[in-house]
mmCIF file of C-alpha atoms in Angstrom:
data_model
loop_
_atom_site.group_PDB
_atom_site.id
_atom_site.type_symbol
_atom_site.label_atom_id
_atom_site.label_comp_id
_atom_site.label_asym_id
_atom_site.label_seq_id
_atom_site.Cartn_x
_atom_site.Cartn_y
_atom_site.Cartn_z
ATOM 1 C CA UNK M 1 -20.630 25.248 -0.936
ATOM 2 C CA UNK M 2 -18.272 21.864 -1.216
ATOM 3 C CA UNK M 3 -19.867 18.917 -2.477
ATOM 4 C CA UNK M 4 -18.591 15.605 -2.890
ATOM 5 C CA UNK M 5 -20.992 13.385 -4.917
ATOM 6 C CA UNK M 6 -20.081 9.671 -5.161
ATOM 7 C CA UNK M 7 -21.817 7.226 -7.857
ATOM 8 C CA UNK M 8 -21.642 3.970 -9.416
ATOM 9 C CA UNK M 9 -22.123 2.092 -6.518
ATOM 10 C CA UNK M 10 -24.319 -1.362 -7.018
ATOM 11 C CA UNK M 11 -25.017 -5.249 -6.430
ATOM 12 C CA UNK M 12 -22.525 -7.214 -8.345
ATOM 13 C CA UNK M 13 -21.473 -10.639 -7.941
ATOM 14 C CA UNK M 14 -18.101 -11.816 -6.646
ATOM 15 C CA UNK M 15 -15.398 -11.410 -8.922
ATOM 16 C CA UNK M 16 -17.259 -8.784 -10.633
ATOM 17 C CA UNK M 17 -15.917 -4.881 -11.169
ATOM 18 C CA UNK M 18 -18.026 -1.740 -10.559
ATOM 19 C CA UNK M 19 -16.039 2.133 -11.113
ATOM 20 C CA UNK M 20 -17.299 4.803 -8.566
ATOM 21 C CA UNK M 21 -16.992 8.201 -9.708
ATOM 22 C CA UNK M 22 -16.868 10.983 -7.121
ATOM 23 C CA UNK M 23 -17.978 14.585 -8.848
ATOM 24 C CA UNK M 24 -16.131 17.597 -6.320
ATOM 25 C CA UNK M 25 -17.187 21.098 -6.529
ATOM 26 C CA UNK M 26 -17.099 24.407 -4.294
ATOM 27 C CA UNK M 27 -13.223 24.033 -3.936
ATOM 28 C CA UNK M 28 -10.255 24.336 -6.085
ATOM 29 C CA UNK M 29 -9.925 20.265 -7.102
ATOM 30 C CA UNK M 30 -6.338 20.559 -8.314
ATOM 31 C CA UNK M 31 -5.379 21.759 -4.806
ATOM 32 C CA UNK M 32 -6.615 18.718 -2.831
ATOM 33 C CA UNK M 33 -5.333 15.180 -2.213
ATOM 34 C CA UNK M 34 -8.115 12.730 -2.400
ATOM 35 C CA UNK M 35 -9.023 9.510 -1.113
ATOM 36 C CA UNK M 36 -11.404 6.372 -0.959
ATOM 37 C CA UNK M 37 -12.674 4.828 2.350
ATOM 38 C CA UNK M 38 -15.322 2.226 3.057
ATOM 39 C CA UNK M 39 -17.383 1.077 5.718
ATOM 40 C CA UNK M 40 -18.754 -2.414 6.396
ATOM 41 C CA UNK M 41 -21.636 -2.526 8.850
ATOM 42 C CA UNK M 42 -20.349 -3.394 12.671
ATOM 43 C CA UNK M 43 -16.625 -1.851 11.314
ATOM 44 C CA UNK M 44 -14.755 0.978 11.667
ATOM 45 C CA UNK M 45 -14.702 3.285 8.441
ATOM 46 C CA UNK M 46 -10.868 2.036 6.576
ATOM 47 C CA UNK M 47 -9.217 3.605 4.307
ATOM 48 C CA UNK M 48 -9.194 2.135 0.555
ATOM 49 C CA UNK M 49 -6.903 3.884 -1.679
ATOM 50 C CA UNK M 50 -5.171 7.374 -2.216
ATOM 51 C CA UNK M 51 -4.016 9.878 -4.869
ATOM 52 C CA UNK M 52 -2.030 12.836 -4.406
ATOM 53 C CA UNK M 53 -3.144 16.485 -6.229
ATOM 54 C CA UNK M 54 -1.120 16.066 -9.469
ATOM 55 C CA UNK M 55 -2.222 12.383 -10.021
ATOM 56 C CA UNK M 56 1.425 10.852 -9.764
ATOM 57 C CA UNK M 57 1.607 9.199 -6.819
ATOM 58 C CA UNK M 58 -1.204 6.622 -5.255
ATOM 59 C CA UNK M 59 -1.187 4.734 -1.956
ATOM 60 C CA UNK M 60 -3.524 1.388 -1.415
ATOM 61 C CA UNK M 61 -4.667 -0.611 1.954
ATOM 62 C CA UNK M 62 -3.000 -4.059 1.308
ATOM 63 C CA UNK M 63 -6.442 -5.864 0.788
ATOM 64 C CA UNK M 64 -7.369 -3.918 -2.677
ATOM 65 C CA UNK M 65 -3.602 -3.684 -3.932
ATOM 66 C CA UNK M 66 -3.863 -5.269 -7.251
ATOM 67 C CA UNK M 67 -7.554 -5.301 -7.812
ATOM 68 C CA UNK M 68 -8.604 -1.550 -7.628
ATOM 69 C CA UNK M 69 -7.164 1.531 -8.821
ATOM 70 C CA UNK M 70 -7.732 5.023 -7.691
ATOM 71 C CA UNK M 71 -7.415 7.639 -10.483
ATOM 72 C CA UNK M 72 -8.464 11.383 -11.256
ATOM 73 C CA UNK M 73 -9.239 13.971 -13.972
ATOM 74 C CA UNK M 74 -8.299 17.815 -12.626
ATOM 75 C CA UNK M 75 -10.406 18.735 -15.627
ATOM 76 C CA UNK M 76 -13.734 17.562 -15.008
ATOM 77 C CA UNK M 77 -12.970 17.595 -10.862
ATOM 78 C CA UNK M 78 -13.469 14.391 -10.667
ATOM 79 C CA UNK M 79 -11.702 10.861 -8.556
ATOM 80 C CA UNK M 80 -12.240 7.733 -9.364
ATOM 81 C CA UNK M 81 -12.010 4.156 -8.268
ATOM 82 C CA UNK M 82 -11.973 1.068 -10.402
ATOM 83 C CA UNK M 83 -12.919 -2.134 -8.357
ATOM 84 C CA UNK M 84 -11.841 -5.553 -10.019
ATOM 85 C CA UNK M 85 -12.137 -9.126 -8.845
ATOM 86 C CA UNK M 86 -14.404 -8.041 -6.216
ATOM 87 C CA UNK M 87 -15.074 -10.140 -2.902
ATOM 88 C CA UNK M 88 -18.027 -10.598 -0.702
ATOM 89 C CA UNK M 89 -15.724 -9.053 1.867
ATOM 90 C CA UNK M 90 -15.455 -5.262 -0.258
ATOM 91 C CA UNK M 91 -19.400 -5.141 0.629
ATOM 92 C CA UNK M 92 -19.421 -1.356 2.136
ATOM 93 C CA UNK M 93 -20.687 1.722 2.042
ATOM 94 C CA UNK M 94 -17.594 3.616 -0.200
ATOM 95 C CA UNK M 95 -16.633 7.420 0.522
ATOM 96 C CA UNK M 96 -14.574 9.609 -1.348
ATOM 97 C CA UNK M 97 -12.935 12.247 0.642
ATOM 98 C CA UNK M 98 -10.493 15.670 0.282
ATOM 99 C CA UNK M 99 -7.288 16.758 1.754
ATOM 100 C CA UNK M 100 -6.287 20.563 1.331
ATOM 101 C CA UNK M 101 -2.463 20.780 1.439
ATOM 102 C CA UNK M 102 -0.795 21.391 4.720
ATOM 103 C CA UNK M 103 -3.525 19.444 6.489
ATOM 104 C CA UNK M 104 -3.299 15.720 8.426
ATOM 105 C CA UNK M 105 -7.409 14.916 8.107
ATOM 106 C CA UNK M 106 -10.193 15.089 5.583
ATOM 107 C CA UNK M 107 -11.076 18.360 5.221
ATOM 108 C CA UNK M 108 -14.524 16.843 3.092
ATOM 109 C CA UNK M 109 -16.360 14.202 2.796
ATOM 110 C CA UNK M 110 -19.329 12.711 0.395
ATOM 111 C CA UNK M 111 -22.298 11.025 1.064
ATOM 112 C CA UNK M 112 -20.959 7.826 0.080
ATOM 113 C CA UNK M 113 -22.024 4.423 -1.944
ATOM 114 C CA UNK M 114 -22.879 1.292 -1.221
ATOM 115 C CA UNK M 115 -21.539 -1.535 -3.008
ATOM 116 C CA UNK M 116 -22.889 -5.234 -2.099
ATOM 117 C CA UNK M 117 -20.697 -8.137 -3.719
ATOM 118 C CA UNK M 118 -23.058 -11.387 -3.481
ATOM 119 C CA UNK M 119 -21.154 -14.240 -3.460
#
């Protein structure tokens, strides 16, 4: 059974950083692309930031370049994303997500987290 577990999620005031973690099991971790998206209530689900299966390469949406970074350990199956200089506007609901190889969509998705930025 895959399982994507996100945490770290939390109120924090603007200009603040939180770190979500996202803890995969039930598939081979090394094998799969993965990626941060949020929602904001009344908005479409947007994608945050991505990593490829080695690590090397990353991808961000233009309104987080600079203040987060996405980042993973292939050892302990885990992504994460570290959230500077937060804004009011990154209040969400934050999901991490996997890609198998080969494939255009998320093959799985977590629960998610919500982080609230007060301003």
């Amino acid at each position: 059974q895959v399982q994507l577990v996100e945490s770290g999620g939390g109120l924090v005031q603007a200009e603040g950083s939180l770190r979500l973690s996202c803890a995969v099991s039930g598939l081979t971790f090394s094998t799969y692309a993965m990626a941060w998206f949020r929602q904001a209530p009344g908005k479409e689900r947007e994608i945050v930031a991505t990593i490829t299966r080695s690590g090397g390469t990353s991808y961000y949406a233009s309104f987080v370049k600079g203040r987060f970074t996405i980042s993973r350990d292939n050892g302990k199956n885990t992504v994460y994303l570290q959230m500077n200089r937060l804004k009011p506007e990154d209040t969400a609901v934050y999901y991490c997500a996997a890609q198998r190889a080969g494939y255009t969509e998320y093959n799985y998705w977590g629960q998610g987290t919500q982080v609230t930025v007060s301003s």
